[in-house]
PDB file of C-alpha atoms in Angstrom:
ATOM      1  CA  MET G   1       0.097   0.016   0.003  1.00  0.00           C
ATOM      2  CA  ASP G   2       1.160   3.532  -0.422  1.00  0.00           C
ATOM      3  CA  HIS G   3       1.367   6.436   1.993  1.00  0.00           C
ATOM      4  CA  GLN G   4      -2.392   6.580   2.556  1.00  0.00           C
ATOM      5  CA  ALA G   5      -2.525   3.231   4.280  1.00  0.00           C
ATOM      6  CA  HIS G   6       0.438   2.797   6.560  1.00  0.00           C
ATOM      7  CA  GLU G   7       0.712  -0.696   7.953  1.00  0.00           C
ATOM      8  CA  THR G   8       2.941  -2.309  10.558  1.00  0.00           C
ATOM      9  CA  ALA G   9       2.761  -5.915  11.280  1.00  0.00           C
ATOM     10  CA  ALA G  10       4.344  -7.239  14.469  1.00  0.00           C
ATOM     11  CA  ALA G  11       4.309 -10.743  15.876  1.00  0.00           C
ATOM     12  CA  ALA G  12       2.575 -10.656  19.257  1.00  0.00           C
ATOM     13  CA  THR G  13       4.433 -12.645  21.719  1.00  0.00           C
ATOM     14  CA  PRO G  14       2.719 -14.492  24.716  1.00  0.00           C
ATOM     15  CA  ALA G  15       4.900 -12.457  26.979  1.00  0.00           C
ATOM     16  CA  ASP G  16       3.408  -9.186  25.613  1.00  0.00           C
ATOM     17  CA  PRO G  17      -0.207  -9.568  24.600  1.00  0.00           C
ATOM     18  CA  THR G  18      -0.564  -5.792  24.554  1.00  0.00           C
ATOM     19  CA  ARG G  19       1.385  -5.581  21.246  1.00  0.00           C
ATOM     20  CA  PRO G  20      -0.839  -5.729  18.216  1.00  0.00           C
ATOM     21  CA  ILE G  21      -0.403  -8.589  15.662  1.00  0.00           C
ATOM     22  CA  PHE G  22      -1.394  -6.297  12.922  1.00  0.00           C
ATOM     23  CA  GLU G  23      -1.894  -2.486  12.758  1.00  0.00           C
ATOM     24  CA  ALA G  24      -3.058  -0.275   9.811  1.00  0.00           C
ATOM     25  CA  LEU G  25      -3.385   3.518   9.927  1.00  0.00           C
ATOM     26  CA  LEU G  26      -5.653   4.848   7.123  1.00  0.00           C
ATOM     27  CA  TYR G  27      -5.939   8.360   6.136  1.00  0.00           C
ATOM     28  CA  PRO G  28      -6.959  10.392   3.124  1.00  0.00           C
ATOM     29  CA  ARG G  29      -4.514  11.663   0.565  1.00  0.00           C
ATOM     30  CA  ARG G  30      -3.138  15.067   1.566  1.00  0.00           C
ATOM     31  CA  SER G  31      -1.777  16.693  -1.591  1.00  0.00           C
ATOM     32  CA  LEU G  32      -1.370  20.035   0.021  1.00  0.00           C
ATOM     33  CA  GLY G  33       0.470  20.438   3.344  1.00  0.00           C
ATOM     34  CA  LYS G  34       0.087  23.393   5.799  1.00  0.00           C
ATOM     35  CA  ARG G  35       2.763  25.263   4.201  1.00  0.00           C
ATOM     36  CA  GLY G  36       1.290  24.842   0.730  1.00  0.00           C
ATOM     37  CA  TYR G  37      -2.164  25.896   2.097  1.00  0.00           C
ATOM     38  CA  LEU G  38      -0.742  29.011   3.653  1.00  0.00           C
ATOM     39  CA  ILE G  39       1.089  29.882   0.363  1.00  0.00           C
ATOM     40  CA  LEU G  40      -2.069  29.262  -1.722  1.00  0.00           C
ATOM     41  CA  THR G  41      -4.265  31.428   0.665  1.00  0.00           C
ATOM     42  CA  ILE G  42      -1.876  34.292   0.774  1.00  0.00           C
ATOM     43  CA  GLY G  43      -1.071  34.074  -2.874  1.00  0.00           C
ATOM     44  CA  THR G  44      -4.764  34.126  -3.920  1.00  0.00           C
ATOM     45  CA  ALA G  45      -5.416  37.035  -1.550  1.00  0.00           C
ATOM     46  CA  ALA G  46      -2.617  39.116  -2.953  1.00  0.00           C
ATOM     47  CA  ILE G  47      -3.705  38.422  -6.610  1.00  0.00           C
ATOM     48  CA  ILE G  48      -7.413  39.191  -5.939  1.00  0.00           C
ATOM     49  CA  GLY G  49      -6.321  42.263  -3.802  1.00  0.00           C
ATOM     50  CA  ALA G  50      -4.264  43.593  -6.727  1.00  0.00           C
ATOM     51  CA  TYR G  51      -7.190  43.093  -9.203  1.00  0.00           C
ATOM     52  CA  GLY G  52      -9.613  44.675  -6.813  1.00  0.00           C
ATOM     53  CA  LEU G  53      -7.284  47.639  -6.186  1.00  0.00           C
ATOM     54  CA  VAL G  54      -7.095  48.263 -10.055  1.00  0.00           C
ATOM     55  CA  PHE G  55     -10.938  48.255 -10.193  1.00  0.00           C
ATOM     56  CA  LEU G  56     -11.177  50.467  -7.208  1.00  0.00           C
ATOM     57  CA  LEU G  57      -8.850  53.056  -8.672  1.00  0.00           C
ATOM     58  CA  LEU G  58     -10.802  52.964 -12.025  1.00  0.00           C
ATOM     59  CA  GLY G  59     -13.994  53.809 -10.015  1.00  0.00           C
ATOM     60  CA  ALA G  60     -15.531  50.343 -10.325  1.00  0.00           C
ATOM     61  CA  TRP G  61     -15.738  50.022  -6.592  1.00  0.00           C
ATOM     62  CA  PRO G  62     -18.541  47.311  -6.701  1.00  0.00           C
ATOM     63  CA  ILE G  63     -16.125  44.951  -8.332  1.00  0.00           C
ATOM     64  CA  PHE G  64     -13.688  45.386  -5.632  1.00  0.00           C
ATOM     65  CA  GLY G  65     -16.428  44.191  -3.162  1.00  0.00           C
ATOM     66  CA  PHE G  66     -17.398  41.204  -5.487  1.00  0.00           C
ATOM     67  CA  LEU G  67     -13.779  40.103  -5.691  1.00  0.00           C
ATOM     68  CA  GLY G  68     -13.305  40.275  -1.870  1.00  0.00           C
ATOM     69  CA  GLY G  69     -16.656  38.211  -1.472  1.00  0.00           C
ATOM     70  CA  GLU G  70     -15.393  35.655  -4.050  1.00  0.00           C
ATOM     71  CA  TRP G  71     -12.091  35.261  -2.169  1.00  0.00           C
ATOM     72  CA  LEU G  72     -13.879  34.935   1.241  1.00  0.00           C
ATOM     73  CA  LEU G  73     -16.011  32.168  -0.364  1.00  0.00           C
ATOM     74  CA  PHE G  74     -12.868  30.528  -1.769  1.00  0.00           C
ATOM     75  CA  TRP G  75     -11.100  30.711   1.569  1.00  0.00           C
ATOM     76  CA  TYR G  76     -14.057  29.301   3.547  1.00  0.00           C
ATOM     77  CA  LEU G  77     -14.648  26.376   1.110  1.00  0.00           C
ATOM     78  CA  PHE G  78     -10.956  25.521   0.868  1.00  0.00           C
ATOM     79  CA  THR G  79     -10.439  25.787   4.587  1.00  0.00           C
ATOM     80  CA  HIS G  80     -13.478  23.459   5.125  1.00  0.00           C
ATOM     81  CA  HIS G  81     -12.156  20.948   2.608  1.00  0.00           C
ATOM     82  CA  HIS G  82      -8.667  21.098   3.993  1.00  0.00           C
ATOM     83  CA  ARG G  83      -9.882  20.478   7.566  1.00  0.00           C
ATOM     84  CA  GLY G  84     -11.821  17.342   6.288  1.00  0.00           C
ATOM     85  CA  ASN G  85      -8.394  15.657   5.533  1.00  0.00           C
ATOM     86  CA  ALA G  86      -7.754  15.430   9.256  1.00  0.00           C
ATOM     87  CA  ARG G  87      -9.838  12.273   9.525  1.00  0.00           C
ATOM     88  CA  SER G  88      -8.267   8.833   9.886  1.00  0.00           C
ATOM     89  CA  GLU G  89      -8.928   5.225  10.808  1.00  0.00           C
ATOM     90  CA  ARG G  90      -6.796   2.785  12.756  1.00  0.00           C
ATOM     91  CA  ILE G  91      -7.143  -0.952  12.779  1.00  0.00           C
ATOM     92  CA  ARG G  92      -5.371  -2.933  15.472  1.00  0.00           C
ATOM     93  CA  LEU G  93      -5.685  -6.653  15.649  1.00  0.00           C
ATOM     94  CA  TYR G  94      -4.626  -8.250  18.982  1.00  0.00           C
ATOM     95  CA  ALA G  95      -4.721 -12.020  19.826  1.00  0.00           C
ATOM     96  CA  ASP G  96      -8.256 -11.711  21.383  1.00  0.00           C
ATOM     97  CA  HIS G  97      -9.876  -8.740  19.838  1.00  0.00           C
ATOM     98  CA  LEU G  98      -9.795  -6.165  16.977  1.00  0.00           C
ATOM     99  CA  LEU G  99      -9.971  -2.436  17.696  1.00  0.00           C
ATOM    100  CA  PHE G 100     -11.306  -0.185  15.047  1.00  0.00           C
ATOM    101  CA  GLU G 101     -10.893   3.653  15.731  1.00  0.00           C
ATOM    102  CA  ARG G 102     -12.357   6.315  13.516  1.00  0.00           C
ATOM    103  CA  ARG G 103     -11.300  10.109  13.985  1.00  0.00           C
ATOM    104  CA  ASP G 104     -13.420  12.606  12.222  1.00  0.00           C
ATOM    105  CA  ALA G 105     -12.334  15.962  10.855  1.00  0.00           C
ATOM    106  CA  LYS G 106     -13.175  17.563  14.312  1.00  0.00           C
ATOM    107  CA  GLY G 107     -11.158  15.124  16.255  1.00  0.00           C
ATOM    108  CA  ALA G 108     -13.928  13.125  17.724  1.00  0.00           C
ATOM    109  CA  VAL G 109     -12.878   9.387  18.112  1.00  0.00           C
ATOM    110  CA  VAL G 110     -15.340   6.474  17.756  1.00  0.00           C
ATOM    111  CA  THR G 111     -13.990   3.033  18.858  1.00  0.00           C
ATOM    112  CA  GLU G 112     -15.417  -0.396  17.981  1.00  0.00           C
ATOM    113  CA  ARG G 113     -14.143  -3.586  19.519  1.00  0.00           C
ATOM    114  CA  LEU G 114     -14.742  -6.794  17.540  1.00  0.00           C
ATOM    115  CA  GLN G 115     -14.051 -10.421  18.178  1.00  0.00           C
ATOM    116  CA  PRO G 116     -11.555 -11.543  15.504  1.00  0.00           C
ATOM    117  CA  TYR G 117     -12.514 -15.156  15.368  1.00  0.00           C
ATOM    118  CA  TRP G 118     -16.019 -14.350  13.932  1.00  0.00           C
ATOM    119  CA  LEU G 119     -14.893 -11.264  12.022  1.00  0.00           C
ATOM    120  CA  ASN G 120     -15.577 -11.252   8.234  1.00  0.00           C
ATOM    121  CA  VAL G 121     -13.763  -8.908   5.856  1.00  0.00           C
ATOM    122  CA  ILE G 122     -16.153  -8.141   3.055  1.00  0.00           C
ATOM    123  CA  LEU G 123     -15.201  -6.383  -0.114  1.00  0.00           C
ATOM    124  CA  GLU G 124     -18.322  -5.715  -2.092  1.00  0.00           C
ATOM    125  CA  ARG G 125     -17.954  -5.199  -5.841  1.00  0.00           C
ATOM    126  CA  ALA G 126     -14.211  -6.044  -5.485  1.00  0.00           C
ATOM    127  CA  ASP G 127     -13.336  -5.646  -9.220  1.00  0.00           C
ATOM    128  CA  GLU G 128     -15.309  -2.459  -9.723  1.00  0.00           C
ATOM    129  CA  PRO G 129     -14.066   1.088  -9.096  1.00  0.00           C
ATOM    130  CA  ASP G 130     -16.822   1.756  -6.531  1.00  0.00           C
ATOM    131  CA  ASN G 131     -15.949  -1.197  -4.272  1.00  0.00           C
ATOM    132  CA  VAL G 132     -16.811  -0.952  -0.624  1.00  0.00           C
ATOM    133  CA  LEU G 133     -14.890  -2.562   2.266  1.00  0.00           C
ATOM    134  CA  TYR G 134     -16.723  -3.655   5.526  1.00  0.00           C
ATOM    135  CA  LEU G 135     -15.762  -5.446   8.731  1.00  0.00           C
ATOM    136  CA  ARG G 136     -18.681  -7.502   9.791  1.00  0.00           C
ATOM    137  CA  SER G 137     -19.218  -9.431  13.066  1.00  0.00           C
ATOM    138  CA  HIS G 138     -22.323 -10.451  15.002  1.00  0.00           C
ATOM    139  CA  GLY G 139     -24.582  -8.425  12.931  1.00  0.00           C
ATOM    140  CA  ARG G 140     -22.546  -5.255  13.059  1.00  0.00           C
ATOM    141  CA  SER G 141     -20.974  -3.744   9.960  1.00  0.00           C
ATOM    142  CA  ILE G 142     -18.228  -1.151   9.896  1.00  0.00           C
ATOM    143  CA  LEU G 143     -17.467   0.783   6.795  1.00  0.00           C
ATOM    144  CA  VAL G 144     -13.647   0.953   6.382  1.00  0.00           C
ATOM    145  CA  GLY G 145     -11.478   3.198   4.275  1.00  0.00           C
ATOM    146  CA  ASP G 146     -14.129   5.003   2.200  1.00  0.00           C
ATOM    147  CA  PHE G 147     -11.525   7.663   1.315  1.00  0.00           C
ATOM    148  CA  LEU G 148      -9.051   5.062  -0.021  1.00  0.00           C
ATOM    149  CA  SER G 149      -8.646   4.231  -3.669  1.00  0.00           C
ATOM    150  CA  PRO G 150     -10.308   0.971  -4.864  1.00  0.00           C
ATOM    151  CA  ASP G 151      -6.843  -0.706  -5.274  1.00  0.00           C
ATOM    152  CA  GLU G 152      -5.945   0.373  -1.718  1.00  0.00           C
ATOM    153  CA  ARG G 153      -9.210  -1.061  -0.344  1.00  0.00           C
ATOM    154  CA  ARG G 154      -8.448  -4.384  -2.273  1.00  0.00           C
ATOM    155  CA  ASP G 155      -4.947  -4.544  -0.841  1.00  0.00           C
ATOM    156  CA  LEU G 156      -6.203  -3.800   2.714  1.00  0.00           C
ATOM    157  CA  ALA G 157      -8.981  -6.497   2.406  1.00  0.00           C
ATOM    158  CA  ARG G 158      -6.417  -8.956   1.152  1.00  0.00           C
ATOM    159  CA  GLU G 159      -4.013  -8.227   4.010  1.00  0.00           C
ATOM    160  CA  LEU G 160      -6.672  -8.283   6.695  1.00  0.00           C
ATOM    161  CA  LYS G 161      -8.048 -11.675   5.481  1.00  0.00           C
ATOM    162  CA  ASP G 162      -4.494 -13.072   5.507  1.00  0.00           C
ATOM    163  CA  VAL G 163      -3.584 -11.891   8.953  1.00  0.00           C
ATOM    164  CA  LEU G 164      -6.977 -12.998  10.369  1.00  0.00           C
ATOM    165  CA  GLU G 165      -6.561 -16.445   8.875  1.00  0.00           C
ATOM    166  CA  ARG G 166      -3.073 -16.735  10.367  1.00  0.00           C
ATOM    167  CA  ASN G 167      -4.364 -15.596  13.701  1.00  0.00           C
ATOM    168  CA  ARG G 168      -7.216 -18.121  13.710  1.00  0.00           C
ATOM    169  CA  ARG G 169      -4.967 -21.099  13.177  1.00  0.00           C
ATOM    170  CA  PRO G 170      -3.934 -23.006  16.303  1.00  0.00           C
ATOM    171  CA  ALA G 171      -0.464 -22.404  17.592  1.00  0.00           C
ATOM    172  CA  PHE G 172       0.739 -26.013  17.115  1.00  0.00           C
ATOM    173  CA  ALA G 173      -0.319 -26.089  13.381  1.00  0.00           C
TER     174      ALA G 173
END
């Protein structure tokens, strides 16, 4: 998987059951960092301000106001979109349970605890570009990685199925 789905796999030892057997941190692609966001915001403000000043000096003062309003709308929408990229999901598989944590754009965390022996990894419409990945156990379904690309969801589903299968096998096998 690429940088959107960071995985670490560690073998849990009987001496340390607190270490996860498998861990995946999923987050949306962030093509623009904080520095880029700042440069874009200041750059567009400077360009719009220069255009607005030209129209203001020509006596077309309403255009100055419209340009300012457009820039404020741009800033609001872009900030709202950029803030939405702060969401993430973390999947941690331990010997006796699976923890799924979802962090939304505002920082609120929802945690689900599932029993891994009965857990099903379901990738609906696997070969299609609009595939959907679920973790399902005891009648509960959790949507996973809706911000990942279809290939990344396929890779994550395959990896989760493999690690769950290895975890379900008896130690003496």
